[in-house]
Short mmCIF file of C-alpha atoms in Angstrom, two decimals:
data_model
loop_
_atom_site.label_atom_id
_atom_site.label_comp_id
_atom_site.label_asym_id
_atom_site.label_seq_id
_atom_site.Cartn_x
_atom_site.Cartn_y
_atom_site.Cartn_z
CA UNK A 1 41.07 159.26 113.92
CA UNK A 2 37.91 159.74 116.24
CA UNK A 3 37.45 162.72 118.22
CA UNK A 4 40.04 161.71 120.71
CA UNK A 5 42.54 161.38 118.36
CA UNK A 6 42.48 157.67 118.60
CA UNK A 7 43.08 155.39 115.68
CA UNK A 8 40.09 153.71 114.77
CA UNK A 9 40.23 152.32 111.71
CA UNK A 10 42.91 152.08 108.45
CA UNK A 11 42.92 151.59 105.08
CA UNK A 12 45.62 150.61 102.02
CA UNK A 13 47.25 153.51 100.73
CA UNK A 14 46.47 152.18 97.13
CA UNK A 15 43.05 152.31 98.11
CA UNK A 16 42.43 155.80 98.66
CA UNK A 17 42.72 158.37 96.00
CA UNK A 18 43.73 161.81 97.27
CA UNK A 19 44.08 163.24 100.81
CA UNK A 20 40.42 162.44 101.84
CA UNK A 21 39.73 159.10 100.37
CA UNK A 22 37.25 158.73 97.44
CA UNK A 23 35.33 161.35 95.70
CA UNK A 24 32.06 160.40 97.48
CA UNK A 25 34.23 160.58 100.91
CA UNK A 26 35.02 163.88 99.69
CA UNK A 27 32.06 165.04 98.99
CA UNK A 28 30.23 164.16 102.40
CA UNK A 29 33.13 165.64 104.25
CA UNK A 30 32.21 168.74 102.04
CA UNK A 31 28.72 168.47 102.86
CA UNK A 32 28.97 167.78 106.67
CA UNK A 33 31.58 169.53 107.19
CA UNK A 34 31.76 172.59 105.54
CA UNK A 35 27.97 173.55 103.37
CA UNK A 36 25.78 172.36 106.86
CA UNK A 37 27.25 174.18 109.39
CA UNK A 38 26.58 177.04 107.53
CA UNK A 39 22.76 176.37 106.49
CA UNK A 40 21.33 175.96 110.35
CA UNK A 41 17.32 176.11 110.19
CA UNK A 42 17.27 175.52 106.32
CA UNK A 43 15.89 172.03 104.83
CA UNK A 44 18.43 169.82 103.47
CA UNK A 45 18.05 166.60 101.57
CA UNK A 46 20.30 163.91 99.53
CA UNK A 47 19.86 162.50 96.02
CA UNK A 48 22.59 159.71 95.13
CA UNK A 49 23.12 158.90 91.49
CA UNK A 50 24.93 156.50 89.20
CA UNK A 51 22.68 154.99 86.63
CA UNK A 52 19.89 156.11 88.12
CA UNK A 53 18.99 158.69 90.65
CA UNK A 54 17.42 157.67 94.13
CA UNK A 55 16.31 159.99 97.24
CA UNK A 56 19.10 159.28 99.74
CA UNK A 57 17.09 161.39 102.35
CA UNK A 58 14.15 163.67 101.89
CA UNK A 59 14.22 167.25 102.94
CA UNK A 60 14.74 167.94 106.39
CA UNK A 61 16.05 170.10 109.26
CA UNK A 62 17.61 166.94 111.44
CA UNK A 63 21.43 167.59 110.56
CA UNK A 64 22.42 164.87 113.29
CA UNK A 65 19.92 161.87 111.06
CA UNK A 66 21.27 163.01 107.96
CA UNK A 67 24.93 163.06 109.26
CA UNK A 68 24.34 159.48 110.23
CA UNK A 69 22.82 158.60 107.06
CA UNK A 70 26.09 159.81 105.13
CA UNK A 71 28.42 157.78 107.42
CA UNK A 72 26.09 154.29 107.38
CA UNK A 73 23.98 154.13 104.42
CA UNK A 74 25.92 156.26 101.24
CA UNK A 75 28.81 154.13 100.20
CA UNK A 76 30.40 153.79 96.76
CA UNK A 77 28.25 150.82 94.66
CA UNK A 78 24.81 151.68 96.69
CA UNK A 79 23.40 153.82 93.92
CA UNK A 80 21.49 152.11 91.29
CA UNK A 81 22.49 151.30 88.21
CA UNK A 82 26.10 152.10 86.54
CA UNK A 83 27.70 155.17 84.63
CA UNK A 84 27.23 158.97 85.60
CA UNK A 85 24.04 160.02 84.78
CA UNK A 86 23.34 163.14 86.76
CA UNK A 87 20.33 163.98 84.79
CA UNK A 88 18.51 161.39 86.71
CA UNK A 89 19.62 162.37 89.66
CA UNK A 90 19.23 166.28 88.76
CA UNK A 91 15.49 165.19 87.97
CA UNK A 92 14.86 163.67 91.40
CA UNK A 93 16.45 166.35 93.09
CA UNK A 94 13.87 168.79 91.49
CA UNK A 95 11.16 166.64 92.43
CA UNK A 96 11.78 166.44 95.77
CA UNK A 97 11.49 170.28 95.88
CA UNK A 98 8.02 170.31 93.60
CA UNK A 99 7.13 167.89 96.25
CA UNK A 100 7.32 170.40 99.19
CA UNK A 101 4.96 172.86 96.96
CA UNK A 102 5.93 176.69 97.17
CA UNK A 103 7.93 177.79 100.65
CA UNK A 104 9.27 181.01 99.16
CA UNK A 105 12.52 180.44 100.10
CA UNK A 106 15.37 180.00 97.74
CA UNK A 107 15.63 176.58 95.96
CA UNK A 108 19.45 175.34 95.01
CA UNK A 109 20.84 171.62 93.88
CA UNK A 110 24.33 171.24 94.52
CA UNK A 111 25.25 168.83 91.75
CA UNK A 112 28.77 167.32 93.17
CA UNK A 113 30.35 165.59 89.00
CA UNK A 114 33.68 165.01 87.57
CA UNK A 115 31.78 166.14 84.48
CA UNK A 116 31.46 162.51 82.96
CA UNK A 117 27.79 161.92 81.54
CA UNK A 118 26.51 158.51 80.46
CA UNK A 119 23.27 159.79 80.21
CA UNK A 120 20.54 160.88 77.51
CA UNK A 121 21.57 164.42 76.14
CA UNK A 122 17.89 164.82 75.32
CA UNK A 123 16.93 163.95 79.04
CA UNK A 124 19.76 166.49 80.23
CA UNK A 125 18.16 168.92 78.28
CA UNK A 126 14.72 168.62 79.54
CA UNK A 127 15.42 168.37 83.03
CA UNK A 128 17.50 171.24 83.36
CA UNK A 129 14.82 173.39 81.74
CA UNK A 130 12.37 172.62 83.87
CA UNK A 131 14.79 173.27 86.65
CA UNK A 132 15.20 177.03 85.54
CA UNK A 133 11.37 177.14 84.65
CA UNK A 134 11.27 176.36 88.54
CA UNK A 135 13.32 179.00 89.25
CA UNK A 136 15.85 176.08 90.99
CA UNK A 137 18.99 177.38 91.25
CA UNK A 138 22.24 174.76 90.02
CA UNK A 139 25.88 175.53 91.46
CA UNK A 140 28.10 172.83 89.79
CA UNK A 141 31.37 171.41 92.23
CA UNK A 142 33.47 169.86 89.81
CA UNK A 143 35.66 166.92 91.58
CA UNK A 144 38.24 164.55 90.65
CA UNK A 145 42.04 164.37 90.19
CA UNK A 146 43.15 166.60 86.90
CA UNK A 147 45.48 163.94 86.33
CA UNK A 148 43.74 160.78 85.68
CA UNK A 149 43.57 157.73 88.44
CA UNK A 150 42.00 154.49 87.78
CA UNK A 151 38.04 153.41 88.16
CA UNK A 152 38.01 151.32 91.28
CA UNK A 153 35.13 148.94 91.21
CA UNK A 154 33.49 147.58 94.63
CA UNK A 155 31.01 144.80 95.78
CA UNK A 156 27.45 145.09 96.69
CA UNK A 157 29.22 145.58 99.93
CA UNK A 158 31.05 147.98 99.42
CA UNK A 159 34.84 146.19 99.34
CA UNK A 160 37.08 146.97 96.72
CA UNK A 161 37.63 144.51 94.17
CA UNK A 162 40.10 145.72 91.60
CA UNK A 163 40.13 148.67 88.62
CA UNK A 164 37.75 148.68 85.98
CA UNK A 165 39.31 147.14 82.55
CA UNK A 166 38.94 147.52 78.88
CA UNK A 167 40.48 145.64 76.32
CA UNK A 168 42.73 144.60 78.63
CA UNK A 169 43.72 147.75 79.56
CA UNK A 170 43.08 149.54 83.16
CA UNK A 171 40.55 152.60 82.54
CA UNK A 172 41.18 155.67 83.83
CA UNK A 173 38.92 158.76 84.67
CA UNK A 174 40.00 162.70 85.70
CA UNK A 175 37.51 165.78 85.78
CA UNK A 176 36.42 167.24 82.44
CA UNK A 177 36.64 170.78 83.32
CA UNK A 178 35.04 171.67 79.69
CA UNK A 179 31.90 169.04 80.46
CA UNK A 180 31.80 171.15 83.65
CA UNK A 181 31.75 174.58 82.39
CA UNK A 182 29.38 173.78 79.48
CA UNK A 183 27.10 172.17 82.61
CA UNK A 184 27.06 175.66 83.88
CA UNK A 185 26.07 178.15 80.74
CA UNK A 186 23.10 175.08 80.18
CA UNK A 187 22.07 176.03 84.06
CA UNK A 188 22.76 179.59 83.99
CA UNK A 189 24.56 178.48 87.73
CA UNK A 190 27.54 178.23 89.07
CA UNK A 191 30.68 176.52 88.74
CA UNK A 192 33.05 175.62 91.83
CA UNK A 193 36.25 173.64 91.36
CA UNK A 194 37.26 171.32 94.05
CA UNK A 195 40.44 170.72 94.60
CA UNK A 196 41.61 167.82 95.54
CA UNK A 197 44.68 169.09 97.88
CA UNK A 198 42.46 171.84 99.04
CA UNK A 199 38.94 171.05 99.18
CA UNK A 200 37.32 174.10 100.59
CA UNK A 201 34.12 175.63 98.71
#
């Protein structure tokens, strides 16, 4: 519905998973919705991650740009590469603040995960120390169903195109809470559980 309350657009109930669509729907109604309203005059920036992590926007103060960003340009399938490797994306995320040199202000990733890795442990390991040697701060939202749903794969533009298979067999995927937690002592951060049916943080 659009701010009038007007339908403007539908999709197949066996397309969405949960109340507000897709995890990455989720998590940009999270971030619009609830974390920037509350972080007026403070920089803000985006680093989308599959495979590989890329700068979905750089730091900045223009709510309204990145808003629009969210909505036209981050869509399930953009991010390069395939898997869940949030080291990557942990690393750019760091660099974009080592970029803006020393502001004195507090530094904090939000890493939004279901806790699946397909990344290298050794990597992990590296980046997140020199996170804490940076004095970045990590607060961990855990997402995803605790019941498992199945991996939806999508085109290059961004249609759905069926479940991800294995041996035949549709492959599933839920939040590891224990991937999640053990996330957090590595950090020394935070850990916030979204839930699905109540997604408040």
């Amino acid at each position: 519905l659009n701010d009038k309350g007007k339908k403007i657009d539908s999709i197949p109930p066996m397309e969405v998973i949960g109340p507000y669509g897709s995890r990455l729907d989720m998590a940009k109604w999270v971030i619009r919705d609830q974390i920037m309203p509350t972080l007026q005059r403070n920089r803000v920036g985006i680093v989308n991650y599959a495979g590989e992590g890329f700068v979905q926007y750089d730091l900045t103060k223009d709510y309204n740009a990145l808003g629009w960003v969210m909505d036209n340009w981050m869509r399930i399938g953009q991010a390069p590469g395939g898997g869940s490797d949030y080291a990557s994306g942990l690393h750019i995320a760091s660099t974009l603040f080592k970029q803006e040199g020393e502001s004195g202000k507090q530094k904090i990733i939000l890493l939004f995960t279901d806790g699946g890795f397909t990344g290298d442990p050794i990597d992990l390991e590296q980046v997140l120390s020199d996170i804490r040697q940076a004095g970045i701060r990590i607060i961990v939202i855990g997402m995803g169903s605790s019941n498992p749903v199945p991996i939806k794969l999508y085109s290059n533009e961004g249609q759905f195109t069926g479940y991800a298979e294995q041996d035949g067999q549709v492959v599933t995927t839920a939040i590891d809470e224990a991937a999640c937690q053990a996330l957090v002592s590595l950090t020394g951060g935070e850990y916030i559980r979204l839930d699905p049916e109540n997604p408040q943080v």
